[in-house]
Amino acid sequence: MSRTVGYVVGLLMILLGLIWIAQGSGYFPYPSSSFMINQSIWVLWGGIMAVAGIAVTVIISRLRR
């Protein structure tokens, strides 16, 4: 059960990071009033979030039952 929760959290972190990267770079301008659009700092934060999500997923996959 806890491994499943870990995988879900890791994948959500990756997805959120990719959305932040897309908004920060201007490829995903939704909603149009978002403060994140074309702001390069969100590309950095999104990259950090995506890498952290990958790390969570890898750590969870290596845990023993």
mmCIF file with all atom_site columns, C-alpha atoms in Angstrom:
data_model
loop_
_atom_site.group_PDB
_atom_site.id
_atom_site.type_symbol
_atom_site.label_atom_id
_atom_site.label_alt_id
_atom_site.label_comp_id
_atom_site.label_asym_id
_atom_site.label_entity_id
_atom_site.label_seq_id
_atom_site.pdbx_PDB_ins_code
_atom_site.Cartn_x
_atom_site.Cartn_y
_atom_site.Cartn_z
_atom_site.occupancy
_atom_site.B_iso_or_equiv
_atom_site.pdbx_formal_charge
_atom_site.auth_seq_id
_atom_site.auth_comp_id
_atom_site.auth_asym_id
_atom_site.auth_atom_id
_atom_site.pdbx_PDB_model_num
ATOM 1  C CA . MET A 1 1  ? 0.000  0.000  0.000   1.00 0.00 ? 1  MET A CA 1
ATOM 2  C CA . SER A 1 2  ? 2.735  2.486  0.929   1.00 0.00 ? 2  SER A CA 1
ATOM 3  C CA . ARG A 1 3  ? 4.664  1.673  -2.263  1.00 0.00 ? 3  ARG A CA 1
ATOM 4  C CA . THR A 1 4  ? 1.580  2.566  -4.302  1.00 0.00 ? 4  THR A CA 1
ATOM 5  C CA . VAL A 1 5  ? 1.243  5.868  -2.482  1.00 0.00 ? 5  VAL A CA 1
ATOM 6  C CA . GLY A 1 6  ? 4.944  6.547  -3.078  1.00 0.00 ? 6  GLY A CA 1
ATOM 7  C CA . TYR A 1 7  ? 4.585  5.869  -6.793  1.00 0.00 ? 7  TYR A CA 1
ATOM 8  C CA . VAL A 1 8  ? 1.532  8.131  -7.038  1.00 0.00 ? 8  VAL A CA 1
ATOM 9  C CA . VAL A 1 9  ? 3.312  10.943 -5.186  1.00 0.00 ? 9  VAL A CA 1
ATOM 10 C CA . GLY A 1 10 ? 6.416  10.566 -7.360  1.00 0.00 ? 10 GLY A CA 1
ATOM 11 C CA . LEU A 1 11 ? 4.433  10.571 -10.598 1.00 0.00 ? 11 LEU A CA 1
ATOM 12 C CA . LEU A 1 12 ? 2.377  13.585 -9.492  1.00 0.00 ? 12 LEU A CA 1
ATOM 13 C CA . MET A 1 13 ? 5.596  15.441 -8.696  1.00 0.00 ? 13 MET A CA 1
ATOM 14 C CA . ILE A 1 14 ? 6.933  14.635 -12.172 1.00 0.00 ? 14 ILE A CA 1
ATOM 15 C CA . LEU A 1 15 ? 3.690  15.759 -13.823 1.00 0.00 ? 15 LEU A CA 1
ATOM 16 C CA . LEU A 1 16 ? 3.564  18.970 -11.792 1.00 0.00 ? 16 LEU A CA 1
ATOM 17 C CA . GLY A 1 17 ? 7.195  19.711 -12.639 1.00 0.00 ? 17 GLY A CA 1
ATOM 18 C CA . LEU A 1 18 ? 6.551  19.230 -16.342 1.00 0.00 ? 18 LEU A CA 1
ATOM 19 C CA . ILE A 1 19 ? 3.528  21.546 -16.180 1.00 0.00 ? 19 ILE A CA 1
ATOM 20 C CA . TRP A 1 20 ? 5.632  24.194 -14.422 1.00 0.00 ? 20 TRP A CA 1
ATOM 21 C CA . ILE A 1 21 ? 8.330  23.857 -17.089 1.00 0.00 ? 21 ILE A CA 1
ATOM 22 C CA . ALA A 1 22 ? 5.751  24.199 -19.859 1.00 0.00 ? 22 ALA A CA 1
ATOM 23 C CA . GLN A 1 23 ? 4.128  27.266 -18.279 1.00 0.00 ? 23 GLN A CA 1
ATOM 24 C CA . GLY A 1 24 ? 7.428  28.909 -17.452 1.00 0.00 ? 24 GLY A CA 1
ATOM 25 C CA . SER A 1 25 ? 8.652  28.490 -20.999 1.00 0.00 ? 25 SER A CA 1
ATOM 26 C CA . GLY A 1 26 ? 5.350  29.678 -22.488 1.00 0.00 ? 26 GLY A CA 1
ATOM 27 C CA . TYR A 1 27 ? 4.400  26.380 -24.177 1.00 0.00 ? 27 TYR A CA 1
ATOM 28 C CA . PHE A 1 28 ? 1.349  25.865 -21.934 1.00 0.00 ? 28 PHE A CA 1
ATOM 29 C CA . PRO A 1 29 ? -0.248 29.303 -21.416 1.00 0.00 ? 29 PRO A CA 1
ATOM 30 C CA . TYR A 1 30 ? -3.255 28.112 -19.439 1.00 0.00 ? 30 TYR A CA 1
ATOM 31 C CA . PRO A 1 31 ? -4.885 29.856 -17.681 1.00 0.00 ? 31 PRO A CA 1
ATOM 32 C CA . SER A 1 32 ? -4.017 32.959 -19.639 1.00 0.00 ? 32 SER A CA 1
ATOM 33 C CA . SER A 1 33 ? -3.929 35.067 -16.472 1.00 0.00 ? 33 SER A CA 1
ATOM 34 C CA . SER A 1 34 ? -1.358 32.818 -14.756 1.00 0.00 ? 34 SER A CA 1
ATOM 35 C CA . PHE A 1 35 ? 1.632  34.549 -13.195 1.00 0.00 ? 35 PHE A CA 1
ATOM 36 C CA . MET A 1 36 ? 3.859  31.631 -14.238 1.00 0.00 ? 36 MET A CA 1
ATOM 37 C CA . ILE A 1 37 ? 3.670  32.146 -18.016 1.00 0.00 ? 37 ILE A CA 1
ATOM 38 C CA . ASN A 1 38 ? 7.012  33.114 -19.636 1.00 0.00 ? 38 ASN A CA 1
ATOM 39 C CA . GLN A 1 39 ? 8.778  33.307 -16.266 1.00 0.00 ? 39 GLN A CA 1
ATOM 40 C CA . SER A 1 40 ? 12.072 31.426 -16.489 1.00 0.00 ? 40 SER A CA 1
ATOM 41 C CA . ILE A 1 41 ? 12.259 30.845 -12.734 1.00 0.00 ? 41 ILE A CA 1
ATOM 42 C CA . TRP A 1 42 ? 9.362  28.377 -13.086 1.00 0.00 ? 42 TRP A CA 1
ATOM 43 C CA . VAL A 1 43 ? 11.378 26.362 -15.599 1.00 0.00 ? 43 VAL A CA 1
ATOM 44 C CA . LEU A 1 44 ? 14.028 25.954 -12.885 1.00 0.00 ? 44 LEU A CA 1
ATOM 45 C CA . TRP A 1 45 ? 11.511 25.084 -10.144 1.00 0.00 ? 45 TRP A CA 1
ATOM 46 C CA . GLY A 1 46 ? 9.749  22.673 -12.496 1.00 0.00 ? 46 GLY A CA 1
ATOM 47 C CA . GLY A 1 47 ? 13.006 20.931 -13.279 1.00 0.00 ? 47 GLY A CA 1
ATOM 48 C CA . ILE A 1 48 ? 13.788 20.587 -9.592  1.00 0.00 ? 48 ILE A CA 1
ATOM 49 C CA . MET A 1 49 ? 10.294 19.205 -8.913  1.00 0.00 ? 49 MET A CA 1
ATOM 50 C CA . ALA A 1 50 ? 10.513 16.714 -11.797 1.00 0.00 ? 50 ALA A CA 1
ATOM 51 C CA . VAL A 1 51 ? 13.952 15.477 -10.686 1.00 0.00 ? 51 VAL A CA 1
ATOM 52 C CA . ALA A 1 52 ? 12.685 15.115 -7.112  1.00 0.00 ? 52 ALA A CA 1
ATOM 53 C CA . GLY A 1 53 ? 9.730  13.098 -8.416  1.00 0.00 ? 53 GLY A CA 1
ATOM 54 C CA . ILE A 1 54 ? 12.064 10.824 -10.352 1.00 0.00 ? 54 ILE A CA 1
ATOM 55 C CA . ALA A 1 55 ? 14.171 10.383 -7.213  1.00 0.00 ? 55 ALA A CA 1
ATOM 56 C CA . VAL A 1 56 ? 11.089 9.469  -5.140  1.00 0.00 ? 56 VAL A CA 1
ATOM 57 C CA . THR A 1 57 ? 9.994  6.952  -7.756  1.00 0.00 ? 57 THR A CA 1
ATOM 58 C CA . VAL A 1 58 ? 13.451 5.352  -7.973  1.00 0.00 ? 58 VAL A CA 1
ATOM 59 C CA . ILE A 1 59 ? 13.810 5.172  -4.184  1.00 0.00 ? 59 ILE A CA 1
ATOM 60 C CA . ILE A 1 60 ? 10.358 3.605  -3.807  1.00 0.00 ? 60 ILE A CA 1
ATOM 61 C CA . SER A 1 61 ? 11.144 1.040  -6.511  1.00 0.00 ? 61 SER A CA 1
ATOM 62 C CA . ARG A 1 62 ? 14.347 -0.018 -4.720  1.00 0.00 ? 62 ARG A CA 1
ATOM 63 C CA . LEU A 1 63 ? 12.746 -0.480 -1.308  1.00 0.00 ? 63 LEU A CA 1
ATOM 64 C CA . ARG A 1 64 ? 12.366 -4.034 -0.146  1.00 0.00 ? 64 ARG A CA 1
ATOM 65 C CA . ARG A 1 65 ? 9.042  -5.367 0.980   1.00 0.00 ? 65 ARG A CA 1
#
